[in-house]
Tab-separated table of C-alpha atoms and ligand atoms in Angstrom:
chain	number	residue	atom	x	y	z
A	1	UNK	CA	113.427	88.149	198.338
A	2	UNK	CA	116.037	85.626	197.269
A	3	UNK	CA	118.371	87.568	195.044
A	4	UNK	CA	122.062	87.724	195.838
A	5	UNK	CA	124.958	89.307	193.939
A	6	UNK	CA	122.435	90.558	191.436
A	7	UNK	CA	123.842	92.761	188.672
A	8	UNK	CA	121.668	95.869	188.822
A	9	UNK	CA	122.788	98.097	186.044
A	10	UNK	CA	122.303	100.358	183.091
A	11	UNK	CA	122.635	99.581	179.392
A	12	UNK	CA	124.064	101.572	176.495
A	13	UNK	CA	125.556	100.962	173.066
A	14	UNK	CA	128.708	102.647	171.753
A	15	UNK	CA	127.158	104.225	168.671
A	16	UNK	CA	124.211	105.678	170.578
A	17	UNK	CA	126.160	107.566	173.239
A	18	UNK	CA	129.890	107.745	172.591
A	19	UNK	CA	130.034	110.230	169.743
A	20	UNK	CA	133.632	110.850	168.611
A	21	UNK	CA	132.689	108.938	165.472
A	22	UNK	CA	135.961	109.816	163.701
A	23	UNK	CA	138.193	110.384	166.726
A	24	UNK	CA	141.218	108.342	167.765
A	25	UNK	CA	141.486	106.651	164.379
A	26	UNK	CA	137.902	105.326	164.402
A	27	UNK	CA	136.456	104.403	161.024
A	28	UNK	CA	132.817	104.840	159.928
A	29	UNK	CA	130.325	102.129	160.843
A	30	UNK	CA	127.002	101.278	159.237
A	31	UNK	CA	125.227	103.572	161.720
A	32	UNK	CA	127.395	106.523	160.776
A	33	UNK	CA	125.558	106.770	157.446
A	34	UNK	CA	122.099	106.747	159.037
A	35	UNK	CA	120.219	110.031	159.182
A	36	UNK	CA	117.626	110.940	161.800
A	37	UNK	CA	114.000	109.874	161.327
A	38	UNK	CA	110.993	110.205	163.600
A	39	UNK	CA	107.992	108.164	164.742
A	40	UNK	CA	106.611	106.928	161.424
A	41	UNK	CA	109.508	108.396	159.395
A	42	UNK	CA	112.240	105.908	158.524
A	43	UNK	CA	115.926	106.738	158.959
A	44	UNK	CA	117.747	106.947	155.629
A	45	UNK	CA	120.857	104.945	154.865
A	46	UNK	CA	123.078	107.120	152.670
A	47	UNK	CA	125.794	105.744	150.404
A	48	UNK	CA	128.473	107.689	152.231
A	49	UNK	CA	128.567	110.589	154.668
A	50	UNK	CA	126.883	113.496	152.890
A	51	UNK	CA	127.949	116.967	154.122
A	52	UNK	CA	124.448	118.500	154.067
A	53	UNK	CA	122.827	115.706	156.123
A	54	UNK	CA	122.555	115.352	159.889
A	55	UNK	CA	123.838	112.116	161.369
A	56	UNK	CA	122.827	112.092	165.037
A	57	UNK	CA	125.195	109.294	166.104
A	58	UNK	CA	128.305	111.223	165.054
A	59	UNK	CA	128.264	113.283	168.232
A	60	UNK	CA	125.535	111.464	170.185
A	61	UNK	CA	125.954	112.582	173.821
A	62	UNK	CA	129.732	112.800	173.549
A	63	UNK	CA	130.604	110.265	176.220
A	64	UNK	CA	133.910	109.998	174.347
A	65	UNK	CA	135.023	113.277	175.892
A	66	UNK	CA	132.936	113.098	179.094
A	67	UNK	CA	133.361	109.523	180.213
A	68	UNK	CA	134.903	110.344	183.588
A	69	UNK	CA	132.065	112.675	184.614
A	70	UNK	CA	129.412	110.279	183.301
A	71	UNK	CA	130.905	107.335	185.144
A	72	UNK	CA	130.883	109.423	188.342
A	73	UNK	CA	127.135	109.824	187.910
A	74	UNK	CA	126.715	106.080	187.283
A	75	UNK	CA	128.638	105.420	190.497
A	76	UNK	CA	126.455	107.852	192.430
A	77	UNK	CA	123.436	106.012	191.069
A	78	UNK	CA	124.908	102.840	192.558
A	79	UNK	CA	125.169	100.781	189.353
A	80	UNK	CA	126.744	97.401	189.910
A	81	UNK	CA	127.349	96.959	186.207
A	82	UNK	CA	127.258	98.907	182.981
A	83	UNK	CA	126.351	97.072	179.835
A	84	UNK	CA	127.854	98.738	176.798
A	85	UNK	CA	129.513	97.746	173.537
A	86	UNK	CA	132.870	98.112	171.855
A	87	UNK	CA	132.663	100.040	168.602
A	88	UNK	CA	134.236	97.581	166.161
A	89	UNK	CA	135.490	100.517	164.050
A	90	UNK	CA	137.541	101.956	166.926
A	91	UNK	CA	139.493	98.705	167.006
A	92	UNK	CA	139.470	97.816	163.295
A	93	UNK	CA	138.514	101.036	161.455
A	94	UNK	CA	137.798	99.262	158.158
A	95	UNK	CA	137.281	95.794	159.553
A	96	UNK	CA	139.731	93.882	157.356
A	97	UNK	CA	143.039	95.112	158.824
A	98	UNK	CA	145.448	92.592	160.291
A	99	UNK	CA	146.477	94.826	163.200
A	100	UNK	CA	144.149	96.673	165.584
A	101	UNK	CA	144.131	100.409	166.238
A	102	UNK	CA	145.942	100.939	169.538
A	103	UNK	CA	144.220	104.249	170.258
A	104	UNK	CA	140.823	102.586	170.090
A	105	UNK	CA	141.913	99.765	172.390
A	106	UNK	CA	143.320	102.316	174.832
A	107	UNK	CA	140.022	104.199	174.921
A	108	UNK	CA	138.212	101.117	176.231
A	109	UNK	CA	141.050	100.394	178.668
A	110	UNK	CA	140.437	103.853	180.085
A	111	UNK	CA	136.655	103.395	180.209
A	112	UNK	CA	136.809	99.923	181.798
A	113	UNK	CA	139.457	101.031	184.320
A	114	UNK	CA	137.321	104.004	185.286
A	115	UNK	CA	134.250	101.789	185.688
A	116	UNK	CA	136.101	99.221	187.776
A	117	UNK	CA	137.668	101.928	189.954
A	118	UNK	CA	134.105	103.092	190.632
A	119	UNK	CA	132.896	99.617	191.551
A	120	UNK	CA	131.015	99.071	188.280
A	121	UNK	CA	131.495	95.856	186.332
A	122	UNK	CA	131.633	96.275	182.539
A	123	UNK	CA	129.296	93.889	180.666
A	124	UNK	CA	130.269	93.984	177.026
A	125	UNK	CA	128.530	93.387	173.698
A	126	UNK	CA	130.993	92.868	170.877
A	127	UNK	CA	128.751	94.032	168.062
A	128	UNK	CA	125.827	96.315	168.780
A	129	UNK	CA	124.883	97.491	165.265
A	130	UNK	CA	128.450	98.783	164.685
A	131	UNK	CA	129.786	96.707	161.798
A	132	UNK	CA	132.416	98.655	159.809
A	133	UNK	CA	130.957	100.448	156.789
A	134	UNK	CA	133.858	99.193	154.666
A	135	UNK	CA	132.867	95.582	155.362
A	136	UNK	CA	129.296	96.372	154.382
A	137	UNK	CA	130.220	98.178	151.156
A	138	UNK	CA	133.154	96.066	149.977
A	139	UNK	CA	132.208	92.617	151.209
A	140	UNK	CA	128.428	92.778	151.559
A	141	UNK	CA	128.720	92.448	155.338
A	142	UNK	CA	127.680	89.063	156.670
A	143	UNK	CA	126.651	87.841	153.221
A	144	UNK	CA	130.303	87.087	152.884
A	145	UNK	CA	132.032	84.231	154.687
A	146	UNK	CA	135.152	86.397	155.025
A	147	UNK	CA	133.300	88.610	157.485
A	148	UNK	CA	133.146	85.636	159.865
A	149	UNK	CA	136.948	85.739	160.055
A	150	UNK	CA	137.018	89.517	160.447
A	151	UNK	CA	134.617	89.258	163.354
A	152	UNK	CA	136.588	86.434	164.931
A	153	UNK	CA	139.759	88.533	164.740
A	154	UNK	CA	137.940	91.471	166.349
A	155	UNK	CA	136.508	89.247	169.089
A	156	UNK	CA	139.860	87.608	169.861
A	157	UNK	CA	141.551	91.013	170.018
A	158	UNK	CA	139.005	92.254	172.564
A	159	UNK	CA	139.059	89.048	174.618
A	160	UNK	CA	142.864	89.095	174.779
A	161	UNK	CA	143.095	92.762	175.658
A	162	UNK	CA	140.335	92.922	178.262
A	163	UNK	CA	140.517	89.402	179.683
A	164	UNK	CA	141.246	90.690	183.193
A	165	UNK	CA	138.640	93.468	183.081
A	166	UNK	CA	135.530	91.914	181.566
A	167	UNK	CA	133.847	88.641	182.498
A	168	UNK	CA	130.374	88.924	180.890
A	169	UNK	CA	130.318	89.196	177.091
A	170	UNK	CA	127.664	89.026	174.400
A	171	UNK	CA	128.402	88.442	170.726
A	172	UNK	CA	125.713	90.183	168.592
A	173	UNK	CA	123.076	92.564	169.891
A	174	UNK	CA	119.472	91.679	169.022
A	175	UNK	CA	120.703	89.358	166.298
A	176	UNK	CA	117.092	88.403	165.533
A	177	UNK	CA	115.899	91.904	164.536
A	178	UNK	CA	116.733	91.018	160.948
A	179	UNK	CA	113.997	88.376	160.888
A	180	UNK	CA	111.895	91.409	159.935
A	181	UNK	CA	113.203	91.711	156.390
A	182	UNK	CA	110.631	94.377	155.478
A	183	UNK	CA	112.465	97.052	157.358
A	184	UNK	CA	115.897	97.753	155.807
A	185	UNK	CA	117.480	99.176	158.975
A	186	UNK	CA	117.440	95.817	160.724
A	187	UNK	CA	119.391	93.937	158.035
A	188	UNK	CA	121.745	96.886	157.698
A	189	UNK	CA	122.530	97.336	161.384
A	190	UNK	CA	122.609	93.652	162.284
A	191	UNK	CA	124.694	92.519	159.344
A	192	UNK	CA	125.699	95.333	156.977
A	193	UNK	CA	123.394	93.853	154.354
A	194	UNK	CA	121.115	95.493	151.788
A	195	UNK	CA	118.776	93.303	149.784
A	196	UNK	CA	119.128	93.622	145.998
A	197	UNK	CA	116.190	93.626	143.649
A	198	UNK	CA	115.240	90.158	142.509
A	199	UNK	CA	116.604	88.545	145.649
A	200	UNK	CA	114.495	86.537	148.048
A	201	UNK	CA	115.066	88.382	151.346
A	202	UNK	CA	114.387	85.260	153.407
A	203	UNK	CA	117.003	83.228	151.552
A	204	UNK	CA	119.514	86.055	152.032
A	205	UNK	CA	118.530	86.211	155.695
A	206	UNK	CA	119.219	82.572	156.426
A	207	UNK	CA	122.614	82.675	154.717
A	208	UNK	CA	123.569	85.806	156.639
A	209	UNK	CA	122.194	84.287	159.845
A	210	UNK	CA	124.298	81.186	159.342
A	211	UNK	CA	127.531	83.148	158.924
A	212	UNK	CA	126.691	85.270	161.931
A	213	UNK	CA	125.819	82.296	164.115
A	214	UNK	CA	129.072	80.706	162.992
A	215	UNK	CA	130.977	83.896	163.859
A	216	UNK	CA	129.349	83.900	167.287
A	217	UNK	CA	130.246	80.233	167.899
A	218	UNK	CA	133.840	80.830	166.790
A	219	UNK	CA	134.071	83.773	169.173
A	220	UNK	CA	132.763	81.646	172.058
A	221	UNK	CA	135.316	78.920	171.324
A	222	UNK	CA	138.159	81.445	171.092
A	223	UNK	CA	137.020	83.328	174.207
A	224	UNK	CA	136.942	80.198	176.358
A	225	UNK	CA	140.523	79.420	175.336
A	226	UNK	CA	141.638	82.904	176.304
A	227	UNK	CA	139.870	82.874	179.662
A	228	UNK	CA	137.843	79.823	180.743
A	229	UNK	CA	136.064	82.002	183.321
A	230	UNK	CA	134.446	84.151	180.664
A	231	UNK	CA	130.660	84.016	180.524
A	232	UNK	CA	129.714	84.534	176.890
A	233	UNK	CA	126.091	84.989	175.969
A	234	UNK	CA	123.936	85.667	172.967
A	235	UNK	CA	121.646	88.699	172.843
A	236	UNK	CA	118.166	88.606	171.415
A	237	UNK	CA	115.266	90.984	171.256
A	238	UNK	CA	112.371	89.127	172.777
A	239	UNK	CA	108.904	90.388	171.924
A	240	UNK	CA	106.546	87.570	172.940
A	241	UNK	CA	103.696	86.888	170.542
A	242	UNK	CA	100.261	86.247	172.023
A	243	UNK	CA	97.351	84.704	170.127
A	244	UNK	CA	94.536	87.218	169.616
A	245	UNK	CA	91.975	84.718	170.895
A	246	UNK	CA	91.525	81.115	171.982
A	247	UNK	CA	90.533	80.276	168.427
A	248	UNK	CA	92.924	77.395	167.623
A	249	UNK	CA	93.847	79.168	164.382
A	250	UNK	CA	95.054	82.213	166.329
A	251	UNK	CA	96.843	79.973	168.780
A	252	UNK	CA	98.679	78.213	165.976
A	253	UNK	CA	99.469	81.493	164.235
A	254	UNK	CA	101.155	82.699	167.437
A	255	UNK	CA	103.001	79.420	167.903
A	256	UNK	CA	104.379	79.500	164.354
A	257	UNK	CA	105.268	83.184	164.602
A	258	UNK	CA	107.249	82.446	167.778
A	259	UNK	CA	109.683	80.452	165.618
A	260	UNK	CA	110.903	83.839	164.468
A	261	UNK	CA	111.775	84.650	168.061
A	262	UNK	CA	113.341	81.296	168.863
A	263	UNK	CA	115.325	80.624	165.692
A	264	UNK	CA	118.514	82.436	166.775
A	265	UNK	CA	118.586	81.399	170.445
A	266	UNK	CA	117.737	77.801	169.461
A	267	UNK	CA	121.008	77.639	167.511
A	268	UNK	CA	123.065	79.741	169.954
A	269	UNK	CA	121.988	77.588	172.904
A	270	UNK	CA	121.587	74.107	171.447
A	271	UNK	CA	124.251	74.281	168.761
A	272	UNK	CA	122.148	72.970	165.909
A	273	UNK	CA	119.346	74.114	163.613
A	274	UNK	CA	115.819	73.506	164.881
A	275	UNK	CA	113.650	71.124	162.867
A	276	UNK	CA	111.152	73.848	161.840
A	277	UNK	CA	114.007	75.789	160.208
A	278	UNK	CA	115.415	72.769	158.381
A	279	UNK	CA	111.931	72.039	157.038
A	280	UNK	CA	111.581	75.635	155.864
A	281	UNK	CA	114.975	75.569	154.081
A	282	UNK	CA	113.912	72.352	152.336
A	283	UNK	CA	110.359	73.488	151.529
A	284	UNK	CA	111.500	76.798	150.059
A	285	UNK	CA	114.473	75.264	148.237
A	286	UNK	CA	116.992	77.670	149.795
A	287	UNK	CA	120.558	77.071	148.688
A	288	UNK	CA	122.629	77.770	151.749
A	289	UNK	CA	126.357	77.482	152.232
A	290	UNK	CA	126.433	75.427	155.428
A	291	UNK	CA	129.295	72.934	155.693
A	292	UNK	CA	129.761	69.936	157.982
A	293	UNK	CA	132.677	71.745	159.578
A	294	UNK	CA	130.406	74.730	160.309
A	295	UNK	CA	127.896	72.448	162.001
A	296	UNK	CA	130.615	71.064	164.263
A	297	UNK	CA	131.630	74.609	165.213
A	298	UNK	CA	128.021	75.568	166.019
A	299	UNK	CA	127.845	72.559	168.308
A	300	UNK	CA	131.017	73.475	170.114
A	301	UNK	CA	130.443	77.218	170.436
A	302	UNK	CA	127.220	77.328	172.429
A	303	UNK	CA	126.529	80.197	174.807
A	304	UNK	CA	126.649	80.309	178.617
A	305	UNK	CA	123.631	82.518	179.151
A	306	UNK	CA	120.894	84.351	177.278
A	307	UNK	CA	121.009	88.117	177.244
A	308	UNK	CA	117.823	89.674	175.988
A	309	UNK	CA	115.923	92.912	175.645
A	310	UNK	CA	112.308	93.163	176.630
A	311	UNK	CA	110.204	96.222	175.861
A	312	UNK	CA	106.793	94.956	174.795
A	313	UNK	CA	104.616	92.114	173.650
A	314	UNK	CA	102.651	91.737	170.448
A	315	UNK	CA	99.537	89.906	169.286
A	316	UNK	CA	98.761	88.012	166.101
A	317	UNK	CA	95.582	86.915	164.459
A	318	UNK	CA	95.358	84.108	161.921
A	319	UNK	CA	93.392	86.289	159.496
A	320	UNK	CA	94.200	89.973	159.214
A	321	UNK	CA	92.453	92.179	156.749
A	322	UNK	CA	93.661	95.674	157.626
A	323	UNK	CA	96.546	97.072	155.614
A	324	UNK	CA	99.632	97.454	157.764
A	325	UNK	CA	101.771	100.533	157.850
A	326	UNK	CA	105.335	99.293	157.631
A	327	UNK	CA	106.656	102.778	158.292
A	328	UNK	CA	105.405	102.396	161.834
A	329	UNK	CA	108.592	100.820	163.007
A	330	UNK	CA	108.329	98.601	166.032
A	331	UNK	CA	110.903	95.950	166.899
A	332	UNK	CA	109.674	92.558	165.864
A	333	UNK	CA	106.821	93.807	163.699
A	334	UNK	CA	104.764	91.058	162.067
A	335	UNK	CA	102.407	91.327	159.097
A	336	UNK	CA	99.525	89.734	161.010
A	337	UNK	CA	99.993	91.750	164.221
A	338	UNK	CA	96.988	93.467	165.767
A	339	UNK	CA	96.532	95.768	168.751
A	340	UNK	CA	96.139	94.246	172.182
A	341	UNK	CA	92.888	95.699	173.551
A	342	UNK	CA	93.964	95.097	177.169
A	343	UNK	CA	97.097	97.213	177.298
A	344	UNK	CA	98.227	100.760	176.522
A	345	UNK	CA	101.125	101.858	174.352
A	346	UNK	CA	103.864	104.486	174.616
A	347	UNK	CA	103.858	107.622	172.444
A	348	UNK	CA	105.938	105.641	169.961
A	349	UNK	CA	103.351	102.875	169.765
A	350	UNK	CA	105.271	100.350	171.900
A	351	UNK	CA	102.796	98.284	173.961
A	352	UNK	CA	103.414	98.398	177.735
A	353	UNK	CA	103.128	94.917	179.213
A	354	UNK	CA	105.036	94.092	182.424
A	355	UNK	CA	103.346	90.678	182.754
A	356	UNK	CA	104.848	89.891	179.361
A	357	UNK	CA	108.261	90.074	180.991
A	358	UNK	CA	107.360	87.396	183.548
A	359	UNK	CA	105.873	85.322	180.720
A	360	UNK	CA	109.067	85.752	178.681
A	361	UNK	CA	111.338	84.831	181.579
A	362	UNK	CA	109.338	81.669	182.117
A	363	UNK	CA	109.256	80.668	178.472
A	364	UNK	CA	112.944	81.266	177.886
A	365	UNK	CA	113.969	79.507	181.083
A	366	UNK	CA	111.750	76.505	180.482
A	367	UNK	CA	112.973	76.152	176.910
A	368	UNK	CA	116.693	76.641	177.514
A	369	UNK	CA	117.432	76.070	181.216
A	370	UNK	CA	120.236	78.611	181.100
A	371	UNK	CA	120.708	81.733	183.226
A	372	UNK	CA	118.996	84.778	181.755
A	373	UNK	CA	120.233	88.358	181.758
A	374	UNK	CA	117.745	91.177	181.120
A	375	UNK	CA	120.154	93.508	179.370
A	376	UNK	CA	117.577	96.024	178.091
A	377	UNK	CA	114.234	97.213	179.371
A	378	UNK	CA	112.954	100.752	179.524
A	379	UNK	CA	110.471	103.411	178.593
A	380	UNK	CA	111.095	105.797	175.700
A	381	UNK	CA	109.225	109.046	176.358
A	382	UNK	CA	109.363	112.827	176.045
A	383	UNK	CA	110.790	114.485	179.160
A	384	UNK	CA	110.454	118.104	180.176
A	385	UNK	CA	113.377	120.003	181.698
A	386	UNK	CA	111.575	122.429	184.023
A	387	UNK	CA	112.707	125.965	184.875
A	388	UNK	CA	114.070	124.702	188.177
A	389	UNK	CA	116.070	122.095	186.228
A	390	UNK	CA	113.968	119.194	187.542
A	391	UNK	CA	112.608	116.413	185.354
A	392	UNK	CA	109.491	114.686	186.674
A	393	UNK	CA	109.382	111.386	184.808
A	394	UNK	CA	106.740	109.505	186.789
A	395	UNK	CA	105.578	107.366	183.815
A	396	UNK	CA	109.124	106.003	183.479
A	397	UNK	CA	109.230	105.157	187.189
A	398	UNK	CA	105.907	103.348	186.849
A	399	UNK	CA	107.084	101.428	183.795
A	400	UNK	CA	110.364	100.355	185.381
A	401	UNK	CA	108.757	99.525	188.744
A	402	UNK	CA	106.132	97.295	187.140
A	403	UNK	CA	108.711	95.450	185.036
A	404	UNK	CA	111.162	94.979	187.890
A	405	UNK	CA	108.336	93.650	190.075
A	406	UNK	CA	107.395	91.174	187.349
A	407	UNK	CA	111.033	90.085	187.210
A	408	UNK	CA	111.215	89.634	190.980
A	409	UNK	CA	108.078	87.502	190.858
A	410	UNK	CA	109.699	85.344	188.181
A	411	UNK	CA	112.680	84.875	190.487
A	412	UNK	CA	110.793	84.352	193.747
A	413	UNK	CA	107.738	82.400	192.579
A	414	UNK	CA	108.802	80.775	189.348
A	415	UNK	CA	112.418	80.050	190.222
A	416	UNK	CA	113.899	81.619	187.115
A	417	UNK	CA	117.674	82.093	187.274
A	418	UNK	CA	118.484	85.723	186.409
A	419	UNK	CA	121.978	87.223	186.431
A	420	UNK	CA	120.956	90.858	186.368
A	421	UNK	CA	118.847	93.669	185.030
A	422	UNK	CA	120.230	96.634	183.092
A	423	UNK	CA	117.819	99.460	182.362
A	424	UNK	CA	118.162	100.613	178.774
A	425	UNK	CA	119.622	104.025	178.009
A	426	UNK	CA	120.451	104.780	181.626
A	427	UNK	CA	121.530	108.187	180.377
A	428	UNK	CA	119.600	109.701	177.439
A	429	UNK	CA	120.976	108.511	174.094
A	430	UNK	CA	120.114	108.674	170.398
A	431	UNK	CA	117.182	106.377	169.679
A	432	UNK	CA	118.079	103.439	167.485
A	433	UNK	CA	114.927	103.071	165.417
A	434	UNK	CA	114.195	106.780	164.936
A	435	UNK	CA	117.527	108.561	165.482
A	436	UNK	CA	115.756	111.029	167.769
A	437	UNK	CA	116.997	112.459	171.068
A	438	UNK	CA	113.510	113.235	172.260
A	439	UNK	CA	112.696	109.552	172.695
A	440	UNK	CA	114.428	109.427	176.057
A	441	UNK	CA	115.000	106.428	178.318
A	442	UNK	CA	117.497	107.756	180.841
A	443	UNK	CA	117.360	108.411	184.533
A	444	UNK	CA	119.916	111.070	183.602
A	445	UNK	CA	118.750	113.789	181.216
A	446	UNK	CA	121.067	115.167	178.530
A	447	UNK	CA	120.355	118.640	177.216
A	448	UNK	CA	120.446	117.933	173.507
A	449	UNK	CA	117.615	117.976	170.986
A	450	UNK	CA	116.774	116.163	167.768
A	451	UNK	CA	118.666	118.680	165.645
A	452	UNK	CA	121.805	118.491	167.758
A	453	UNK	CA	121.257	121.739	169.718
A	454	UNK	CA	121.734	122.025	173.493
A	455	UNK	CA	124.361	122.441	176.179
A	456	UNK	CA	124.993	118.686	176.603
A	457	UNK	CA	124.670	119.201	180.349
A	458	UNK	CA	123.486	116.254	182.431
A	459	UNK	CA	120.606	116.492	184.955
A	460	UNK	CA	119.201	113.885	187.320
A	461	UNK	CA	115.561	112.986	186.686
A	462	UNK	CA	113.169	111.917	189.456
A	463	UNK	CA	113.794	108.339	188.325
A	464	UNK	CA	117.471	108.719	189.300
A	465	UNK	CA	116.716	108.818	193.013
A	466	UNK	CA	114.077	106.135	192.626
A	467	UNK	CA	116.413	103.668	190.817
A	468	UNK	CA	119.200	104.470	193.279
A	469	UNK	CA	116.878	103.282	196.086
A	470	UNK	CA	115.882	100.139	194.169
A	471	UNK	CA	119.532	99.173	193.750
A	472	UNK	CA	120.515	100.089	197.293
A	473	UNK	CA	117.668	98.030	198.753
A	474	UNK	CA	118.185	95.143	196.272
A	475	UNK	CA	114.621	95.619	195.076
A	476	UNK	CA	113.051	95.766	198.553
A	477	UNK	CA	112.000	99.405	198.124
A	478	UNK	CA	109.441	98.457	195.470
B	501	BG6	C1	116.935	97.851	171.173
B	501	BG6	C2	118.354	98.160	170.864
B	501	BG6	O1	116.333	97.601	169.959
B	501	BG6	O2	116.102	98.796	171.726
B	501	BG6	C3	118.828	99.524	171.323
B	501	BG6	O3	119.256	97.171	171.276
B	501	BG6	C4	117.683	100.503	171.194
B	501	BG6	O4	119.951	99.857	170.565
B	501	BG6	C5	116.560	100.071	172.119
B	501	BG6	O5	118.027	101.824	171.417
B	501	BG6	C6	115.363	101.003	172.126
B	501	BG6	O6	114.966	101.298	170.839
B	501	BG6	P1	114.751	102.788	170.369
B	501	BG6	O7	114.482	102.723	168.941
B	501	BG6	O8	113.604	103.315	171.144
B	501	BG6	O9	116.014	103.513	170.689
């Protein structure tokens, strides 16, 4: 095995585990008005916070009040890094203030200090679905060029404050989710945007995407001035798209669909719009506000590495006749997607495909020649807390083992440069797509259910010991 100084870790996102949604001067974010859903039942986005509705992210697993104990567990697990995010609304509660909220900044000082004291490096996403609600309601989120400046101010504030504590940053989490304009939660959580009737969602998307890519590039430029040693990456959700068959029509359908996956990283990495996108803008007659000055900024603000999540692969067919159920929310859903007959799926319908991770690592590395960072991978499943307080989560161990092995093969055989691997939801958190607690990813169990009942106590699952060994042996135990 040839890996050295590898960042084995766990991944989380502020809104899914912190709780304390209105503590320490924090303002509401777009996620704070999202109710709980279920598999096949969409989460609702309410206009404001309605007293008779349950918002699972408000309390989440209350890391806000338990961070010291939780970090102790992460240290016992042996994590080398923890990937998490900064809730924008702790720092700028409404988003358009000129001065940050000191109490919010102090909270992350405390968290980062505690991590570092425990030998865990913080890896930070600036915006993981946490755009301030005020920016979404008053400005239309990233439809508005002003939001670029608000984000830049937020980014600069974080870079300045934590420049000696954080080296690895990412700008926007899974920025490409919103390519799926059929599912309102992606536009909303990525960009604080809701599509109005009569609008062409794709035209809105590309305008929003441009402002967000610009905001990311501006953040990179500003970050490098503040600390030239920063490593600032993008973060994409990568669900590779296979052709259903060797029929050239299927092959081409998959190739074209992959543009949806590559559009954002193409700009983040290369600093200019890919030709297929320019042709689409022209063909569709989209009127986009993209200035020459913006294009120069995109060119200058390219990323140092590619952070990405990998959970599954998907398959497309050139001709699909079945009617698709858009309620069946899966990241990266496509209208011409069909089941892959060779692989099984999780209880939430997410296909399980470890080879797809090796394939992804190869494709991304060949295309971009930049270091890659697997910042999310994991298995969402129902876990049972037994009478003896044990949790036997063998399917999770199998999922993680198979994916980590695929990654190690990509490193050892294919020569892919990988910075680290952070298992998603290292401690159980609120699911993003469904808002459930019962869709658990953690190696640490949290006693809390979908309705918000439970003691909030933490218990180690079987996977805890297993992952601890993987980290300790640098992957040799597999
Ligand atoms: C990614 C997100 O989409 O996948 C996370 O970055 C999310 O926020 C994770 O939680 C798993 O998705 P879900 O819906 O199972 O929680």
